[in-house]
Coordinates of C-alpha atoms in Angstrom, one line a residue:
M13 CA 143.0 75.3 -3.1
E14 CA 144.2 72.9 -5.7
A15 CA 146.4 75.6 -7.3
V16 CA 147.9 76.4 -3.9
F17 CA 148.7 72.7 -3.3
Q18 CA 150.3 72.3 -6.7
L19 CA 152.4 75.5 -6.1
I20 CA 153.7 74.2 -2.8
L21 CA 154.3 70.7 -4.0
G22 CA 156.2 71.9 -7.0
E23 CA 158.5 74.2 -4.9
L24 CA 159.1 71.4 -2.4
K25 CA 160.0 68.8 -5.0
Q26 CA 162.3 71.2 -6.8
S27 CA 164.0 72.8 -3.8
T28 CA 164.4 69.9 -1.4
H29 CA 164.8 66.7 -3.5
S30 CA 162.7 64.9 -0.9
S31 CA 160.6 61.9 -1.8
E32 CA 157.3 62.4 -3.6
Q33 CA 155.4 61.1 -0.6
K34 CA 157.0 63.4 1.9
C35 CA 156.6 66.4 -0.3
R36 CA 152.9 65.6 -0.8
E37 CA 152.3 65.2 3.0
V38 CA 153.9 68.5 3.8
A39 CA 152.2 70.3 1.0
T40 CA 148.8 68.9 2.1
R41 CA 149.3 70.1 5.7
I42 CA 150.4 73.6 4.6
T43 CA 147.5 73.9 2.1
E44 CA 145.0 72.8 4.8
E45 CA 146.4 75.4 7.2
V46 CA 146.1 78.1 4.6
D47 CA 142.6 77.1 3.8
R48 CA 141.6 77.1 7.5
I49 CA 143.1 80.6 8.0
C50 CA 141.4 82.0 5.0
S51 CA 138.0 80.5 6.0
E52 CA 138.2 81.7 9.6
S53 CA 139.5 85.2 9.0
Q54 CA 136.8 87.8 8.6
R55 CA 139.3 90.3 7.1
I56 CA 140.3 87.9 4.4
Q57 CA 136.7 86.9 3.6
A58 CA 135.7 90.6 3.4
S59 CA 138.7 91.5 1.1
G60 CA 137.1 90.0 -1.9
D61 CA 140.4 88.4 -3.1
I62 CA 140.7 85.2 -1.1
E63 CA 142.8 83.6 -3.8
A64 CA 145.5 86.2 -3.5
W65 CA 145.6 85.9 0.2
S66 CA 145.8 82.1 0.1
I67 CA 148.8 82.3 -2.3
S68 CA 150.5 84.9 -0.2
L69 CA 150.1 82.9 3.0
A70 CA 151.2 79.7 1.2
R71 CA 154.4 81.4 -0.1
H72 CA 155.2 82.8 3.4
R73 CA 154.9 79.3 5.0
L74 CA 156.8 77.7 2.1
K75 CA 159.6 80.3 2.5
Q76 CA 159.9 79.6 6.2
C77 CA 160.0 75.9 5.7
L78 CA 162.7 76.1 2.9
K79 CA 164.8 78.4 5.1
Y80 CA 165.1 75.8 7.8
H81 CA 165.6 73.0 5.2
Q82 CA 168.4 75.0 3.6
L83 CA 170.0 75.5 7.0
G84 CA 169.9 71.8 7.8
S85 CA 169.2 70.0 11.0
H86 CA 171.9 71.5 13.2
R87 CA 172.0 75.0 11.9
G88 CA 168.2 75.1 11.8
R89 CA 167.9 74.2 15.4
V90 CA 170.5 76.8 16.4
E91 CA 168.6 79.5 14.3
L92 CA 165.3 78.6 15.9
H93 CA 166.7 78.4 19.4
S94 CA 168.6 81.7 19.3
G95 CA 165.7 83.5 17.7
L96 CA 163.2 82.4 20.4
S97 CA 165.8 83.0 23.2
A98 CA 166.2 86.6 22.1
V99 CA 162.4 87.1 22.2
V100 CA 162.0 85.7 25.8
Y101 CA 165.3 87.0 27.3
R102 CA 163.7 90.0 29.0
Y103 CA 160.7 88.1 30.4
I104 CA 162.3 84.9 31.7
T105 CA 162.9 86.3 35.2
P106 CA 160.6 88.6 37.3
P107 CA 161.5 92.4 37.1
Q108 CA 162.6 92.6 40.7
V109 CA 165.1 89.7 40.4
Q110 CA 168.6 90.5 39.5
S111 CA 170.2 87.7 37.5
S112 CA 173.3 87.5 35.3
Y113 CA 173.4 86.7 31.6
Q114 CA 174.5 83.1 32.2
A115 CA 171.8 82.5 34.8
R116 CA 169.1 83.7 32.4
L117 CA 170.5 81.4 29.7
T118 CA 170.1 78.4 32.0
L119 CA 166.4 79.4 32.7
I120 CA 165.8 79.9 29.0
E121 CA 167.2 76.4 28.2
D122 CA 164.8 74.9 30.8
F123 CA 161.8 77.0 29.5
L124 CA 162.4 76.3 25.8
Q125 CA 162.6 72.5 26.3
G126 CA 159.1 72.6 27.6
F127 CA 158.0 75.0 24.9
Y128 CA 159.2 72.7 22.2
I129 CA 157.1 69.9 23.6
E130 CA 154.1 72.2 23.7
S131 CA 154.7 73.2 20.1
L132 CA 155.0 69.6 18.9
N133 CA 151.7 68.8 20.6
A134 CA 150.1 71.8 19.0
F135 CA 151.5 70.7 15.6
R136 CA 150.0 67.2 16.0
R137 CA 146.7 68.6 17.2
E138 CA 146.3 71.3 14.4
N139 CA 147.3 68.8 11.7
Q140 CA 145.3 65.9 13.1
L141 CA 148.4 63.8 13.5
P142 CA 148.6 60.8 15.9
P143 CA 150.2 61.4 19.4
T144 CA 153.2 59.3 18.3
Y145 CA 154.1 61.5 15.3
R146 CA 157.6 62.9 15.3
P147 CA 159.5 64.6 12.5
R148 CA 162.0 62.1 11.1
T149 CA 163.2 63.5 7.8
L150 CA 164.9 66.9 7.2
L151 CA 161.8 68.2 5.4
E152 CA 159.5 67.2 8.3
L153 CA 161.9 68.8 10.8
A154 CA 162.0 72.0 8.7
E155 CA 158.2 72.0 8.6
Y156 CA 158.0 71.6 12.4
M157 CA 160.7 74.3 13.1
A158 CA 158.9 76.8 10.9
F159 CA 155.6 76.0 12.7
T160 CA 157.3 76.4 16.1
E161 CA 158.5 79.9 15.1
R162 CA 155.0 80.9 14.0
Y163 CA 153.4 79.3 17.0
G164 CA 155.6 81.2 19.4
K165 CA 154.9 84.5 17.7
R166 CA 151.2 84.2 17.6
R167 CA 149.4 87.2 19.0
I168 CA 147.1 86.4 21.9
P169 CA 144.4 89.0 22.6
L170 CA 144.4 90.5 26.1
P171 CA 142.0 92.9 27.9
G172 CA 142.0 96.5 26.8
R173 CA 142.4 95.7 23.1
R174 CA 146.0 94.6 23.8
S175 CA 147.8 91.6 22.5
Q176 CA 151.0 89.7 23.2
Q177 CA 153.1 87.0 21.6
L178 CA 152.3 83.5 22.9
I179 CA 155.9 82.6 23.8
I180 CA 156.2 85.8 25.9
L181 CA 153.1 84.9 27.9
R182 CA 154.5 81.4 28.4
A183 CA 157.8 82.8 29.6
Q184 CA 156.2 85.2 32.0
T185 CA 154.1 82.3 33.5
F186 CA 157.3 80.2 33.7
S187 CA 159.2 82.9 35.6
Q188 CA 156.3 83.3 38.0
Q189 CA 156.3 79.6 38.8
Q190 CA 160.0 79.5 39.8
P191 CA 160.4 78.7 43.5
P192 CA 161.6 81.6 45.8
E193 CA 165.4 81.7 46.4
T194 CA 166.4 79.5 49.2
M195 CA 169.3 80.6 51.4
V196 CA 171.9 77.9 51.8
D197 CA 175.6 77.6 52.6
I198 CA 176.9 75.0 50.1
E199 CA 180.0 74.1 52.1
Q200 CA 178.1 73.6 55.3
A201 CA 175.4 71.6 53.4
A202 CA 178.2 69.3 52.1
E203 CA 179.6 68.9 55.6
G204 CA 176.2 68.3 57.2
G205 CA 176.1 71.5 59.2
G206 CA 173.3 71.8 61.7
E207 CA 170.5 74.4 61.7
G208 CA 171.9 76.1 64.8
E209 CA 175.2 77.0 63.1
N210 CA 175.8 80.4 61.5
R211 CA 175.1 80.3 57.8
S212 CA 176.2 82.8 55.1
A213 CA 173.5 84.2 52.8
V214 CA 174.2 82.4 49.6
S215 CA 171.2 81.8 47.2
L216 CA 170.8 78.9 44.9
P217 CA 171.0 81.0 41.8
Q218 CA 174.3 82.6 43.1
V219 CA 175.7 79.1 43.7
R220 CA 174.8 78.1 40.1
E221 CA 176.3 81.2 38.7
Q222 CA 179.6 80.6 40.6
M223 CA 179.7 77.0 39.4
M224 CA 179.1 78.1 35.8
A225 CA 181.7 80.8 36.0
Q226 CA 184.3 78.2 36.8
E227 CA 183.6 76.3 33.6
P228 CA 186.0 76.9 30.7
E229 CA 184.7 79.4 28.2
L230 CA 183.7 77.9 24.9
P231 CA 185.6 79.0 21.7
E232 CA 182.5 80.4 20.1
D233 CA 181.8 82.6 23.2
T234 CA 185.4 83.9 23.0
L235 CA 184.9 84.7 19.3
R236 CA 181.6 86.4 19.9
K237 CA 183.2 88.7 22.5
K238 CA 186.0 89.5 20.2
V239 CA 183.6 90.4 17.3
I240 CA 181.7 92.7 19.7
K241 CA 184.9 94.3 20.9
E242 CA 186.3 94.9 17.4
L243 CA 182.9 96.2 16.1
M244 CA 182.8 98.7 19.0
R245 CA 186.4 99.8 18.2
Y246 CA 185.5 100.1 14.5
L247 CA 182.5 102.4 15.3
E248 CA 184.5 104.6 17.8
E249 CA 187.4 105.0 15.3
R250 CA 184.9 106.3 12.8
Q251 CA 183.3 108.7 15.3
Q252 CA 180.0 106.8 15.3
Q253 CA 179.5 106.9 19.0
D254 CA 175.7 107.0 18.6
C255 CA 175.8 103.8 16.6
A256 CA 178.0 102.2 19.3
D257 CA 175.5 103.3 22.0
Y258 CA 172.7 101.8 19.9
F259 CA 174.6 98.6 19.5
A260 CA 175.2 98.3 23.3
L261 CA 171.5 98.7 24.0
R262 CA 170.7 96.1 21.3
L263 CA 173.0 93.6 23.0
Q264 CA 170.8 93.9 26.0
D265 CA 167.7 92.9 23.9
L266 CA 165.9 96.1 24.8
P267 CA 162.8 96.8 22.7
A268 CA 162.6 99.8 20.4
N269 CA 160.6 102.1 22.7
E270 CA 163.1 101.6 25.6
I271 CA 166.0 102.4 23.3
E272 CA 164.3 105.5 22.1
A273 CA 163.7 106.6 25.7
I274 CA 167.3 106.0 26.8
L275 CA 168.8 107.8 23.7
G276 CA 166.2 110.5 23.6
L277 CA 165.1 109.7 20.1
T278 CA 161.8 109.8 18.2
P279 CA 160.8 106.6 16.4
R280 CA 161.9 108.1 13.1
Q281 CA 165.3 109.2 14.4
R282 CA 165.8 105.7 15.9
D283 CA 164.9 104.1 12.6
Y284 CA 167.5 106.3 10.8
L285 CA 170.1 105.4 13.4
Q286 CA 169.3 101.8 12.9
Q287 CA 169.8 102.0 9.2
R288 CA 173.1 103.9 9.7
F289 CA 174.3 101.2 12.1
K290 CA 173.3 98.5 9.6
Y291 CA 175.4 100.2 7.0
H292 CA 178.5 100.2 9.2
L293 CA 177.8 96.6 10.3
I294 CA 177.8 95.4 6.7
R295 CA 181.0 97.2 6.0
F296 CA 182.6 95.8 9.1
A297 CA 181.5 92.2 8.2
L298 CA 182.4 92.3 4.5
S299 CA 185.5 94.4 4.4
H300 CA 187.0 95.8 7.6
N301 CA 187.2 92.6 9.6
W302 CA 185.7 89.9 7.4
E303 CA 188.0 87.1 8.5
L304 CA 187.0 87.4 12.2
V305 CA 183.3 87.7 11.4
H306 CA 183.3 84.8 9.0
Q307 CA 185.3 82.6 11.4
W308 CA 182.6 83.3 14.1
L309 CA 179.9 82.5 11.6
E310 CA 181.7 79.3 10.6
A311 CA 181.8 80.7 7.1
D312 CA 185.5 81.3 6.6
L313 CA 187.6 80.2 3.6
E314 CA 188.5 76.9 5.2
R315 CA 184.7 76.1 5.2
N316 CA 184.2 77.4 1.6
L317 CA 182.6 80.6 3.0
G318 CA 179.8 78.6 4.7
L319 CA 178.5 77.2 1.4
T320 CA 177.4 73.6 0.8
P321 CA 179.4 71.6 -1.9
Q322 CA 176.6 72.3 -4.4
E323 CA 176.5 76.0 -3.5
W324 CA 180.3 76.3 -3.6
Q325 CA 180.3 74.8 -7.1
M326 CA 177.6 77.3 -8.2
F327 CA 179.5 80.2 -6.6
Q328 CA 182.8 79.3 -8.5
T329 CA 180.9 78.9 -11.8
N330 CA 179.3 82.4 -11.6
I331 CA 182.4 84.4 -10.9
T332 CA 184.8 85.9 -13.5
P333 CA 188.3 84.4 -14.2
Q334 CA 189.9 87.4 -12.4
Q335 CA 187.7 86.8 -9.3
Q336 CA 188.6 83.1 -9.4
E337 CA 192.3 84.0 -9.3
L338 CA 191.6 86.4 -6.4
L339 CA 189.8 83.6 -4.5
Q340 CA 192.7 81.2 -5.1
L341 CA 195.2 83.8 -3.8
K342 CA 193.1 84.5 -0.8
Q343 CA 192.9 80.8 -0.1
K344 CA 196.7 80.7 -0.1
G345 CA 196.7 83.3 2.7
M346 CA 198.3 86.1 0.7
D347 CA 197.7 89.7 1.8
D348 CA 196.0 92.4 -0.3
K349 CA 199.3 94.1 -1.3
A350 CA 200.8 91.0 -2.7
I351 CA 197.6 90.1 -4.5
A352 CA 197.5 93.6 -6.0
Q353 CA 200.9 93.1 -7.5
I354 CA 200.0 89.8 -9.1
L355 CA 196.6 91.1 -10.4
S356 CA 198.2 94.4 -11.6
C357 CA 195.8 96.6 -9.6
T358 CA 195.7 98.5 -6.3
P359 CA 195.1 97.1 -2.8
T360 CA 191.9 99.2 -2.7
Q361 CA 190.7 97.5 -5.9
V362 CA 191.5 94.1 -4.4
Q363 CA 189.4 95.0 -1.3
K364 CA 186.5 96.1 -3.4
Q365 CA 186.6 92.9 -5.5
W366 CA 186.8 90.7 -2.4
T367 CA 183.9 92.5 -0.8
K368 CA 181.8 91.8 -3.9
L369 CA 182.8 88.1 -3.7
L370 CA 181.8 87.9 -0.1
E371 CA 178.5 89.6 -0.9
Q372 CA 177.8 87.0 -3.7
A373 CA 178.6 84.2 -1.2
W374 CA 176.3 85.8 1.3
E375 CA 173.4 86.0 -1.2
I376 CA 173.9 82.3 -2.1
R377 CA 173.9 81.2 1.6
N378 CA 170.7 83.1 2.3
N379 CA 169.0 82.5 -1.1
L380 CA 165.6 80.7 -1.1
I381 CA 164.8 81.0 -4.8
S382 CA 163.4 77.8 -6.2
G383 CA 166.1 75.1 -6.5
A384 CA 169.0 77.4 -5.5
G385 CA 169.2 76.0 -2.0
A386 CA 168.3 72.4 -2.6
L387 CA 169.6 70.0 -0.1
T388 CA 170.1 66.2 -0.5
D389 CA 170.9 65.1 3.1
E390 CA 167.6 63.5 3.7

């Protein structure tokens, strides 16, 4: 396992710029986990190529850790929270209970707070860390968030040769433990009404939903709804109604088999539809309505397309002089027609060049190649 340790240590030192000590501690924990998995797995032991398996597992865990490190503390938490929320959304309330989107979000928040504590305890236990251990640096936080993602998605064997993700089982248990709805009239309760008086049938979840509905809508929620509306319009204008139907079902977090049943598709047809939807989604995000999408992602031109200062400098270094001029004109707020006149080309050519620039920025934002996404905010 020495080769695995040196591989992880070298990548961490190059990509995170963390201290030598922190890189060694994280590399040691990842190496020990990989060694434990390889030792306990009968399939890996029977494969005859334990070294290849250990390197593959180490690279997978390293990639996850660097992903969260590159995102940073805030964006990393948002990424983890939204990903786990999507997994448990359908399971957080019993099937017979009707609850709104906002009500489910409130329950998900309560559930995940407890799950994060469970995950931290599991992380301490599996890595033989003291009960007082807490991630304090960005690298340690990234390691913990990557562990939490894997921990939640662990497959737990069930009777009948079935299995389920750990976080889904926890969410189902959480929903079953919720107290039954209590009927209460909130106004009479505030006025001290007696038991003998008539009461309207208002449940506690309904009261909570009404109170939440009165709160002002957050700007990001408004942007999200606008993005969804514009994407739906984009698909319908291009006569892609089947893609629009697929998108509507995806917004409900339905699993693939339910989407296939509703749309009357085979798994192969659904996969083809998914690829076609992805094609239109990319075109929408990078050309048709890039400004709205990038504003929602907090990656607009005012924020240097979501790139860190180091990534923004690398982005500008790697583009051609003509692309640099195009970028400067876009930053000035000029439209494609005016830019085309300055660059002596057509508006269509301007759009194609701008799409290529957005794709380059996208690749840099999501790049986990050694050193490319190094952060220094530790």
